[in-house]
Amino acid sequence: MNPVPTTNPVQVLRNAADYLEANGWTQLAFFRFAGGEPPAACSAGAIQIAVTGGPVDVFADNYRQNPANSRQFAAVLEAIDVLVSHLRREHHTAALTSMFAASALARWNDRTGRTLAEVVTAMREAADRHDTAGGGAR
């Protein structure tokens, strides 16, 4: 089941974590389709699903360049930025310091040995920290 779309970064990250636990996590691709089931997703893919309500690649030119999609595209980038900022601060992930947030998240997600539990935990921690700091209110 796909989450109800939202643009609030705290809820996006919480919904993305729930989505991954229910449908599976993957590496090296936004989505992994298997038959008619909802696809497994990487961390950025789950964030996209939480914002759009389905497996949509918001980074594709035909999506992000459509003015009607600008709010969703911005919401995906904001949620990724919240998560990457958390990873940089709390996990001292030095490899992420000089990269565009979406690229940094892909590198972190796809690291050999990364686990679903680590991804879900990081998403929930980032959401909680952002919410506590007042960033979740809209």
Coordinates of C-alpha atoms in Angstrom, one line a residue:
M1 CA 0.0 0.0 0.0
N2 CA 1.3 3.5 -0.9
P3 CA 1.2 6.2 1.7
V4 CA -1.1 9.2 1.4
P5 CA 1.0 11.9 -0.4
T6 CA 2.4 14.7 1.8
T7 CA 4.9 17.5 1.5
N8 CA 5.7 17.9 5.2
P9 CA 9.3 16.7 5.5
V10 CA 8.8 15.1 8.9
Q11 CA 5.7 13.1 7.7
V12 CA 7.5 12.3 4.4
L13 CA 10.4 10.7 6.3
R14 CA 8.1 8.8 8.6
N15 CA 5.9 7.5 5.7
A16 CA 9.0 6.6 3.8
A17 CA 10.3 4.5 6.7
D18 CA 6.9 2.8 7.0
Y19 CA 6.9 2.1 3.3
L20 CA 10.3 0.5 3.4
E21 CA 9.3 -1.8 6.3
A22 CA 6.1 -2.9 4.5
N23 CA 7.5 -3.2 0.9
G24 CA 11.2 -3.8 1.1
W25 CA 14.4 -1.8 0.6
T26 CA 16.8 -1.9 -2.3
Q27 CA 20.1 -0.5 -3.5
L28 CA 21.4 0.9 -6.8
A29 CA 17.9 1.8 -8.1
F30 CA 15.0 4.0 -6.9
F31 CA 12.6 1.1 -7.3
R32 CA 12.7 -2.7 -7.8
F33 CA 9.5 -4.0 -9.2
A34 CA 8.4 -7.7 -8.7
G35 CA 5.2 -8.6 -10.4
G36 CA 2.1 -6.6 -9.3
E37 CA 3.4 -5.9 -5.8
P38 CA 4.4 -2.4 -4.7
P39 CA 8.1 -2.0 -5.5
A40 CA 10.9 -2.2 -3.0
A41 CA 12.6 1.2 -2.9
C42 CA 15.9 2.8 -1.9
S43 CA 15.8 5.6 0.6
A44 CA 15.3 8.3 -2.1
G45 CA 12.7 6.1 -3.8
A46 CA 10.7 5.7 -0.6
I47 CA 10.8 9.5 -0.1
Q48 CA 9.5 10.0 -3.7
I49 CA 6.7 7.5 -3.0
A50 CA 5.8 9.3 0.3
V51 CA 5.5 12.6 -1.6
T52 CA 3.8 11.5 -4.8
G53 CA 1.8 8.5 -3.5
G54 CA 3.5 6.1 -6.0
P55 CA 6.8 5.1 -7.6
V56 CA 7.5 8.3 -9.6
D57 CA 11.0 9.3 -10.5
V58 CA 10.8 13.0 -9.7
F59 CA 14.3 13.6 -11.0
A60 CA 13.4 12.6 -14.5
D61 CA 13.4 15.7 -16.8
N62 CA 9.8 15.2 -18.0
Y63 CA 8.6 15.2 -14.3
R64 CA 10.7 17.9 -12.7
Q65 CA 10.5 20.4 -15.5
N66 CA 6.7 20.3 -15.4
P67 CA 5.6 23.4 -13.4
A68 CA 2.6 21.4 -12.0
N69 CA 5.1 19.1 -10.2
S70 CA 7.3 21.8 -8.7
R71 CA 5.8 21.5 -5.2
Q72 CA 6.3 17.8 -5.0
F73 CA 9.9 18.1 -6.5
A74 CA 10.7 20.7 -3.8
A75 CA 9.2 18.4 -1.1
V76 CA 11.4 15.5 -2.2
L77 CA 14.5 17.7 -2.1
E78 CA 13.6 19.1 1.3
A79 CA 13.1 15.6 2.9
I80 CA 16.3 14.4 1.4
D81 CA 18.1 17.4 2.7
V82 CA 16.7 16.8 6.2
L83 CA 17.8 13.2 6.1
V84 CA 21.3 14.0 4.8
S85 CA 21.8 16.8 7.3
H86 CA 21.0 14.3 10.0
L87 CA 23.4 11.8 8.6
R88 CA 26.2 14.4 8.4
R89 CA 25.6 15.6 11.9
E90 CA 24.7 12.5 13.8
H91 CA 26.6 9.8 12.0
H92 CA 29.6 11.9 11.1
T93 CA 29.4 10.7 7.6
A94 CA 32.4 12.6 6.2
A95 CA 32.0 11.2 2.7
L96 CA 28.7 13.2 2.4
T97 CA 30.0 16.6 3.3
S98 CA 30.8 18.1 -0.1
M99 CA 28.1 16.4 -2.2
F100 CA 24.6 17.5 -3.5
A101 CA 22.2 16.0 -0.9
A102 CA 20.5 13.6 -3.4
S103 CA 23.9 12.2 -4.5
A104 CA 25.1 12.0 -0.9
L105 CA 22.0 10.0 0.0
A106 CA 22.5 7.6 -2.9
R107 CA 26.1 7.0 -1.9
W108 CA 25.0 6.4 1.7
N109 CA 22.1 4.1 0.8
D110 CA 24.1 2.1 -1.6
R111 CA 27.1 1.4 0.6
T112 CA 28.0 -2.2 0.8
G113 CA 26.8 -3.6 4.1
R114 CA 24.0 -1.0 4.6
T115 CA 20.8 -2.5 6.0
L116 CA 17.1 -1.8 6.0
A117 CA 17.2 -1.3 9.7
E118 CA 19.9 1.4 9.4
V119 CA 17.9 3.2 6.7
V120 CA 14.6 3.1 8.6
T121 CA 16.3 4.2 11.9
A122 CA 18.1 7.1 10.2
M123 CA 14.8 8.3 8.6
R124 CA 12.9 8.2 11.9
E125 CA 15.7 9.9 13.8
A126 CA 15.9 12.6 11.2
A127 CA 12.2 13.1 11.3
D128 CA 12.1 13.3 15.1
R129 CA 15.0 15.7 15.3
H130 CA 13.5 18.0 12.6
D131 CA 10.1 17.8 14.3
T132 CA 11.6 18.7 17.7
A133 CA 13.5 21.6 16.1
G134 CA 10.2 23.0 14.8
G135 CA 10.7 22.0 11.2
G136 CA 7.7 19.7 11.1
A137 CA 5.1 22.3 11.6
R138 CA 3.3 23.6 8.5

